[in-house]
């Protein structure tokens, strides 16, 4: 009663509804359906790193919806799951929506049970019910409601089916929640006696004010959950902590299996009981084509060629050939050089002829003639096509299979198959990829991945330009690929040797291979592009302004002169110094500068190869530099940056001399 | 080889657990009139003048009793699917049947388990020593399954919390049906309606009771 009163008093304000669930269950698309606003629809652990929030009107209620990163249970494994749980613990939700896949009800129900035990008002959403029905499984939501004591809805979120009912239940639950007492009784779980007893003892000891039920807190304390222990430490007296420790010790002495194991075995048994009652099975099993293909793609003998085909057609042909070739050519020469640039140059000549203000906008490094042109004519088509290809691989369920295929190889460089996702994403945008390294489970893996991304994974803008520049010269592209791969492997092997810590372990869920839905792929591409442009366009404009400032103040000349020494040392023309300097403001900016130089025929073949290699290895762009600081801390980011500065030019020096020795000019 | 009565075995077992595992000094006063206890003294398995009560022979015999009891429980839980309240009682009866090498056969059949269903360690027997991998068994670590073989997870053999958490998060818990699809380059398996890929380090902790018994026996003959 007391609790209900409290809730209705709060009902005047904004209601907070949090959506939780495992990856690949259609959480984001439930969110989109409820909010009417797009978020990334994720198919692997990792896209929903950032939170998606939306305010919506449901009936007469004002609701704030929050979509969280995927989580399997209340025990967090990765940084992301930790974040997801923190939101649950700290945000005081009025309602939690737990989304599960109908196909995997039994495996996901334990989390529902935990949420109920934690004292949250919960609605269970059984999503992707169409796929389950296709396989002969139907789910009786009435029965689920009975045994769990909470509302349950079956949905097909991508088809928006069941959403109306869900909305109705949300409004209902927010205004007249199912009485708390009956909920607790209905879902009473019988833990092993000793655990039950210890947990009850703890429950009565806790005196602080928490947003989670004291019962679940006690269980988590017994499971030695570090964060919960810290949380309780903050709110309880010193004495109490001692008695908590005592109870824990006593329990541990009497059972020799870890508490979390026994707790989860119990939860599982309960979940099984419930799902047995509510799942109607019609035996029907046919090995489908997609299943067969998914199987094959995991065999190295087929998987590796398939991966090479994917990289060849997806990255080389589509991103390099079509994006960086056809599209860039068209936008550059047809749109900008023939239409936009002449128009603005003419316009500014009429308003403010000559002078530095004029050159700020339409000069050699002008905001429009350089900044906007680079961003729209060179970067947009390349990055856009890459994100399209990546989203295609993601939506089809192919990405995690690459992880399973390459895990053994990645172990050699201190990473696991999980790192395949950020590394491949790095081929699109290293900055975004560095952010996604959060999905890696250990700090060691995150450091190795960040370093390799900074040093030797070219982003799509660089890739596109470099392919366009080098592919006309036969072996040059292969040589570049060889050197970059060698640097990647050698540095990875060394880091794996040098860094302390355990070897990573690998586990990943393989979602069924599905024909990608064009609408999903387009939405994902759009969301990523939007993120990219929000981040990139201002930097391009600012870079133009800074270069312009540097030019008129002379600082730019000085920096270029300083860079001239190492640049000459590796046998390049001084013109390349500018490209390197641009490169720092924006990695791809530098790449585009290289493109210009080659088009003007300033560089010899040897110079082009060396320039391409050094530029790929050279300092990450300023955006990535900032991301490195944000994710890895200032000290490590600086260390990485300085190492790369020296390393890239050293490789250039060696390569230049080898090429001279071979007689390449 | 001693021919012990059931009552004698019970005494040896509980004394061993008290002394070896709980590190307590048991009170023998309540036992001093027990005929079975007196027989044990007569047979020089127990010597109350010693600080640890057991003679060397007695210690070995007691350890074997514990081993038989826990193996019996494992057998009941994994193969015969007996649930907890019944298990202890049935285990107590069952253990006395496991003599003269039978216990080693059971141990091998179960894949040399390290713990009983309650997680207590099972003392090693001759059959466990020196055997990393024994061909003849029904329960195998997932890493030793052949592609296409399926079974039911019977237990998870690790105390490493991180590994445990990962396995729990995937729902890899006793009772689930599991089918191995690939061993290379990763261990890929199907469980319920999901597929997962894991590495060897994780796959060695998951123990599976083979469902296709014919196949299991064939493996045994290899």
Short mmCIF file of C-alpha atoms in Angstrom, two decimals, chain A residues 72-73 75-77 103-107 135 137 223-224 252-254 256-261 264-265 268 272 285 291 295 298-300 403-408 411 441 503-511, chain B residues 22 115-121 154-156 158-166 168-176 181-188 190-202:
data_model
loop_
_atom_site.label_atom_id
_atom_site.label_comp_id
_atom_site.label_asym_id
_atom_site.label_seq_id
_atom_site.Cartn_x
_atom_site.Cartn_y
_atom_site.Cartn_z
CA UNK A 72 21.87 -10.68 -20.46
CA UNK A 73 21.42 -10.58 -16.71
CA UNK A 75 25.52 -9.55 -13.53
CA UNK A 76 27.39 -7.20 -15.84
CA UNK A 77 30.16 -8.59 -18.06
CA UNK A 103 12.73 -18.19 -29.72
CA UNK A 104 14.83 -17.99 -26.60
CA UNK A 105 12.23 -17.36 -23.95
CA UNK A 106 13.62 -19.94 -21.58
CA UNK A 107 17.13 -18.54 -21.69
CA UNK A 135 9.57 -22.81 -36.19
CA UNK A 137 6.68 -22.54 -31.20
CA UNK A 223 27.40 -13.11 -5.14
CA UNK A 224 30.28 -10.73 -4.29
CA UNK A 252 30.88 -19.61 1.62
CA UNK A 253 32.21 -22.10 4.14
CA UNK A 254 29.14 -24.25 3.91
CA UNK A 256 31.62 -25.08 -2.09
CA UNK A 257 30.16 -23.87 -5.33
CA UNK A 258 30.12 -20.14 -6.03
CA UNK A 259 26.87 -18.48 -4.93
CA UNK A 260 26.21 -16.95 -8.35
CA UNK A 261 26.32 -20.38 -9.91
CA UNK A 264 21.58 -18.94 -11.54
CA UNK A 265 20.92 -22.65 -11.61
CA UNK A 268 17.11 -21.30 -14.65
CA UNK A 272 12.22 -23.65 -17.34
CA UNK A 285 12.10 -28.69 -38.22
CA UNK A 291 21.04 -22.02 -41.59
CA UNK A 295 27.05 -23.12 -41.00
CA UNK A 298 32.09 -20.75 -40.16
CA UNK A 299 34.24 -23.33 -41.90
CA UNK A 300 37.63 -21.79 -42.62
CA UNK A 403 34.64 -12.89 -35.18
CA UNK A 404 34.24 -16.65 -34.71
CA UNK A 405 36.35 -17.27 -37.79
CA UNK A 406 39.23 -15.00 -36.81
CA UNK A 407 39.30 -15.53 -33.05
CA UNK A 408 42.33 -17.80 -33.10
CA UNK A 411 44.40 -14.21 -29.97
CA UNK A 441 35.87 -7.05 -21.93
CA UNK A 503 44.91 -13.76 -22.50
CA UNK A 504 41.44 -12.76 -23.56
CA UNK A 505 38.60 -15.21 -23.66
CA UNK A 506 36.03 -15.24 -26.41
CA UNK A 507 32.34 -15.87 -26.59
CA UNK A 508 29.83 -14.40 -28.97
CA UNK A 509 26.25 -15.11 -29.92
CA UNK A 510 25.72 -15.92 -33.57
CA UNK A 511 22.35 -14.54 -34.65
CA UNK B 22 36.05 -28.96 8.12
CA UNK B 115 33.35 -32.39 -7.69
CA UNK B 116 30.11 -33.91 -6.46
CA UNK B 117 26.77 -32.30 -7.42
CA UNK B 118 27.05 -30.13 -4.31
CA UNK B 119 30.45 -28.92 -5.36
CA UNK B 120 32.53 -30.82 -2.81
CA UNK B 121 35.77 -32.23 -4.20
CA UNK B 154 25.60 -31.98 -16.81
CA UNK B 155 27.86 -29.66 -14.88
CA UNK B 156 30.18 -26.70 -15.12
CA UNK B 158 35.14 -24.09 -12.76
CA UNK B 159 35.42 -21.84 -9.79
CA UNK B 160 36.76 -18.93 -11.80
CA UNK B 161 34.17 -16.23 -11.29
CA UNK B 162 34.77 -14.47 -14.60
CA UNK B 163 34.41 -17.63 -16.61
CA UNK B 164 31.34 -18.59 -14.62
CA UNK B 165 29.73 -15.23 -15.30
CA UNK B 166 30.31 -15.59 -19.02
CA UNK B 168 25.86 -17.96 -17.03
CA UNK B 169 25.22 -14.99 -19.28
CA UNK B 170 24.98 -17.31 -22.27
CA UNK B 171 22.63 -19.54 -20.31
CA UNK B 172 25.10 -22.42 -20.31
CA UNK B 173 23.69 -24.17 -17.27
CA UNK B 174 23.09 -27.80 -16.35
CA UNK B 175 20.08 -29.34 -18.02
CA UNK B 176 20.31 -27.49 -21.32
CA UNK B 181 28.68 -27.85 -34.72
CA UNK B 182 32.32 -26.93 -35.20
CA UNK B 183 35.55 -27.37 -33.33
CA UNK B 184 37.68 -25.21 -35.56
CA UNK B 185 38.52 -22.35 -35.70
CA UNK B 186 36.14 -21.72 -32.81
CA UNK B 187 33.87 -24.02 -30.86
CA UNK B 188 30.44 -23.35 -32.28
CA UNK B 190 23.66 -24.72 -30.74
CA UNK B 191 21.59 -24.42 -27.61
CA UNK B 192 17.83 -24.00 -27.63
CA UNK B 193 17.40 -21.86 -30.70
CA UNK B 194 20.62 -19.91 -30.50
CA UNK B 195 24.10 -20.47 -31.78
CA UNK B 196 27.24 -19.37 -29.99
CA UNK B 197 30.94 -19.38 -30.68
CA UNK B 198 33.40 -19.75 -27.81
CA UNK B 199 37.08 -20.52 -27.48
CA UNK B 200 38.73 -23.64 -26.13
CA UNK B 201 39.45 -22.05 -22.77
CA UNK B 202 35.73 -21.76 -22.12
#
